[in-house]
Coordinates of C-alpha atoms in Angstrom, one line a residue:
Chain K
E755 CA -0.1 -0.1 0.1
A756 CA 1.6 3.7 -1.0
G757 CA 1.9 6.0 1.5
V758 CA 1.3 9.7 2.0
T759 CA 3.1 11.5 -1.0
Q760 CA 4.3 15.1 -1.4
F761 CA 5.3 17.0 -4.4
P762 CA 7.6 19.1 -4.7
S763 CA 10.2 17.5 -2.3
H764 CA 11.8 20.7 -2.3
S765 CA 11.0 24.2 -3.9
V766 CA 13.2 27.4 -3.9
I767 CA 11.1 30.4 -4.6
E768 CA 11.6 34.3 -4.2
K769 CA 9.6 36.5 -2.1
G770 CA 6.5 37.5 -3.3
Q771 CA 6.1 34.5 -6.0
T772 CA 3.4 32.0 -5.3
V773 CA 4.2 28.4 -4.7
T774 CA 1.5 25.3 -4.7
L775 CA 2.2 22.0 -2.5
R776 CA 0.6 18.7 -3.1
C777 CA -0.2 16.2 -0.9
D778 CA -1.9 12.7 -2.1
P779 CA -3.2 10.7 1.3
I780 CA -3.2 7.2 1.7
S781 CA -5.9 5.6 -0.3
G782 CA -9.2 5.5 1.4
H783 CA -8.6 7.9 4.3
D784 CA -11.0 10.4 4.7
N785 CA -8.8 12.7 7.1
L786 CA -6.1 14.7 6.1
Y787 CA -3.7 17.2 7.9
W788 CA -1.0 19.6 7.3
Y789 CA 1.7 20.9 9.7
R790 CA 4.6 23.0 9.2
R791 CA 7.9 23.2 10.7
V792 CA 9.8 26.2 10.7
M793 CA 13.5 26.9 11.3
G794 CA 14.0 23.9 13.6
K795 CA 11.1 24.8 16.0
E796 CA 8.3 22.5 16.5
I797 CA 5.9 20.9 13.9
K798 CA 2.7 22.9 14.2
F799 CA -0.9 21.7 12.9
L800 CA -2.4 23.8 10.2
L801 CA -5.6 22.7 9.2
H802 CA -7.8 19.5 9.3
F803 CA -10.2 18.0 6.2
V804 CA -12.6 15.5 6.6
K805 CA -13.0 14.5 2.9
E806 CA -13.5 17.5 1.2
S807 CA -14.5 19.7 4.0
K808 CA -12.3 21.9 6.1
Q809 CA -13.1 21.0 9.8
D810 CA -10.1 23.1 11.4
E811 CA -8.1 25.8 9.8
S812 CA -7.3 27.5 12.8
G813 CA -3.4 26.6 12.5
M814 CA -3.6 28.4 9.4
P815 CA -1.0 31.5 9.8
N816 CA -2.6 34.1 7.6
N817 CA -4.8 34.6 4.4
R818 CA -1.8 34.5 2.0
F819 CA -2.2 30.5 2.5
L820 CA -5.0 28.6 1.2
A821 CA -5.6 24.9 1.1
E822 CA -7.8 22.6 -0.6
R823 CA -8.9 19.4 -1.4
T824 CA -11.2 18.9 -4.3
G825 CA -13.4 15.9 -4.5
G826 CA -11.7 14.7 -1.1
T827 CA -8.8 13.1 -2.5
Y828 CA -5.3 15.1 -3.2
S829 CA -5.0 18.5 -1.2
T830 CA -3.1 21.4 -2.4
L831 CA -1.9 23.9 -0.1
K832 CA -0.8 27.4 -1.8
V833 CA 0.8 30.3 -0.6
Q834 CA 0.4 33.7 -2.1
P835 CA 2.4 35.6 -2.0
A836 CA 5.3 33.9 -0.2
E837 CA 7.0 35.8 2.6
L838 CA 10.6 35.0 3.9
E839 CA 9.2 33.6 6.9
D840 CA 7.2 30.9 5.3
S841 CA 10.4 29.0 4.7
G842 CA 10.3 25.5 6.4
V843 CA 8.9 22.1 5.9
Y844 CA 5.5 21.2 5.2
F845 CA 4.3 17.9 6.2
C846 CA 0.8 16.1 5.4
A847 CA -0.7 13.3 6.9
S848 CA -3.5 11.2 6.8
S849 CA -5.8 8.8 8.7
Y850 CA -8.8 6.7 8.2
R851 CA -10.9 8.2 10.9
T852 CA -10.7 11.8 12.6
G853 CA -10.0 10.3 16.2
D854 CA -7.4 7.6 15.1
N855 CA -4.4 7.6 17.3
E856 CA -2.1 7.3 14.6
Q857 CA -1.7 9.8 11.6
F858 CA 0.5 8.5 8.6
F859 CA 3.0 11.4 7.7
G860 CA 4.3 11.9 4.1
P861 CA 7.9 13.1 3.4
G862 CA 7.2 16.8 3.7
T863 CA 8.0 19.5 1.2
R864 CA 11.0 21.6 2.1
L865 CA 10.1 25.5 0.7
T866 CA 13.0 27.8 0.9
V867 CA 11.5 31.6 0.0
L868 CA 14.8 34.0 -0.9
Chain E
G1105 CA -2.4 25.0 26.6
D1106 CA -1.1 21.6 25.3
S1107 CA 2.5 21.4 25.0
V1108 CA 5.4 19.2 24.6
T1109 CA 9.2 20.3 25.8
Q1110 CA 12.0 18.0 24.6
M1111 CA 15.9 18.3 25.0
E1112 CA 17.6 20.2 22.5
G1113 CA 20.1 18.8 20.6
P1114 CA 21.9 18.2 18.7
V1115 CA 23.3 15.0 20.7
T1116 CA 26.2 13.1 19.6
L1117 CA 27.0 9.8 20.4
S1118 CA 29.5 7.0 20.1
E1119 CA 28.1 4.1 18.7
E1120 CA 26.8 1.1 21.3
A1121 CA 26.4 4.4 23.7
F1122 CA 23.3 4.6 25.7
L1123 CA 20.8 7.2 24.4
T1124 CA 18.4 9.0 26.5
I1125 CA 16.2 12.0 24.9
N1126 CA 14.1 13.6 27.6
C1127 CA 10.6 14.7 26.8
T1128 CA 7.7 16.3 29.2
Y1129 CA 4.5 17.6 28.6
T1130 CA 1.7 19.5 29.8
A1131 CA -1.8 18.6 28.8
T1132 CA -5.3 19.7 29.5
G1133 CA -6.9 16.4 28.7
Y1134 CA -5.8 12.9 28.8
P1135 CA -3.1 12.3 26.2
S1136 CA -1.2 9.7 24.3
L1137 CA 2.1 10.0 23.7
F1138 CA 4.2 9.3 20.9
W1139 CA 7.7 9.6 19.4
Y1140 CA 8.3 10.0 15.8
V1141 CA 11.7 9.9 13.9
Q1142 CA 12.7 11.3 10.8
Y1143 CA 15.7 10.0 9.0
P1144 CA 17.5 11.9 6.6
G1145 CA 15.7 12.4 3.4
E1146 CA 12.6 10.7 4.7
G1147 CA 9.3 11.4 6.3
L1148 CA 8.0 11.4 9.7
Q1149 CA 7.9 7.6 11.0
L1150 CA 5.8 6.7 14.3
L1151 CA 8.5 5.0 16.2
L1152 CA 6.6 3.9 19.4
K1153 CA 3.6 5.0 21.6
A1154 CA 2.0 5.0 24.5
T1155 CA -1.9 5.5 25.3
K1156 CA -2.0 5.2 29.0
A1157 CA 0.0 5.7 32.3
D1158 CA 2.4 3.3 33.3
D1159 CA 2.5 1.8 29.4
K1160 CA 5.6 1.2 27.7
G1161 CA 6.3 1.6 23.9
S1162 CA 8.9 -0.1 22.2
N1163 CA 10.1 -0.6 19.1
K1164 CA 13.6 -1.3 17.2
G1165 CA 15.4 -1.8 20.7
F1166 CA 14.0 2.1 21.6
E1167 CA 11.7 2.1 24.5
A1168 CA 9.6 4.9 26.4
T1169 CA 7.5 4.8 29.6
Y1170 CA 4.5 6.9 29.9
R1171 CA 4.9 8.5 33.6
K1172 CA 1.8 10.7 34.6
E1173 CA 3.4 11.5 37.9
T1174 CA 6.1 13.3 36.3
T1175 CA 4.3 14.1 32.8
S1176 CA 7.4 12.6 31.0
F1177 CA 7.7 10.1 28.3
H1178 CA 11.9 9.8 27.8
L1179 CA 12.8 7.9 25.1
E1180 CA 15.9 5.5 25.7
K1181 CA 17.8 2.9 23.8
G1182 CA 20.7 0.8 25.5
S1183 CA 22.9 0.4 22.4
V1184 CA 22.7 3.1 19.5
Q1185 CA 24.1 2.6 16.0
V1186 CA 25.0 4.7 13.0
S1187 CA 21.9 3.9 11.3
D1188 CA 19.8 5.5 14.4
S1189 CA 21.3 9.2 13.3
A1190 CA 17.9 11.1 12.6
V1191 CA 15.8 13.8 14.4
Y1192 CA 13.4 12.6 17.0
F1193 CA 10.2 14.3 17.9
C1194 CA 8.3 13.9 21.4
A1195 CA 4.3 14.4 20.2
L1196 CA 0.8 14.2 22.4
K1197 CA -2.6 13.7 21.1
I1198 CA -5.3 14.1 23.4
I1199 CA -7.8 11.3 23.2
G1200 CA -10.5 11.5 20.8
T1201 CA -9.0 14.8 19.1
Y1202 CA -7.1 15.0 16.0
K1203 CA -4.1 17.3 16.5
Y1204 CA -0.7 16.5 17.2
I1205 CA 1.3 18.6 19.5
F1206 CA 4.8 18.2 18.5
G1207 CA 8.2 19.2 20.6
T1208 CA 10.9 20.9 18.5
G1209 CA 12.6 17.7 18.0
T1210 CA 16.2 16.4 18.7
R1211 CA 18.9 15.7 16.2
L1212 CA 20.9 12.4 17.0
K1213 CA 24.3 12.1 15.2
V1214 CA 25.7 8.7 16.1
L1215 CA 29.8 8.0 15.2
A1216 CA 31.2 4.7 14.3

């Protein structure tokens, strides 16, 4: 069974540009989560989808971030326009049920904003 | 609020040395506790977990015991290998909720 996949693995952009990150969850997992780790700090929750619906986006830093999950399959996270402080590693995770103890994480996308 | 505090790294050890990475937590509800590991170039992998007080999680020679009285979940391994070099994250999740609360991560480097 394929795990959670993320694309790209690394993105380098200039301040002011737009970047879109993609996450493909494990097949059959209705729950999809985005997390972020900036500059060696803790990994922080960004938001949670159940199928195509956003259940909780309380961790989204500001309105420059837009997450979508059309059709309830893969998800995208767009940053527009990107700022220097957005640099970090963006992790996606999925789980079958909302309260499942284990979420399965992808390899992450390392975003560098210059 | 809920939080996890783990020892800062990097931790550098010689092969076959004993490893301890400290982790303490504060939680408003009843948490499950986890250790995740990120090997170079790979994603986060669940290393071990414990869901109630006094439970011991173990995997690949690593162990951690859920200590409610000291709100701790320290990671230990009796004899580390070069292949254990990675970043280790302690985390909690309140039972029934969906958010993980992570620590800052501890980088471990094991020298041959």
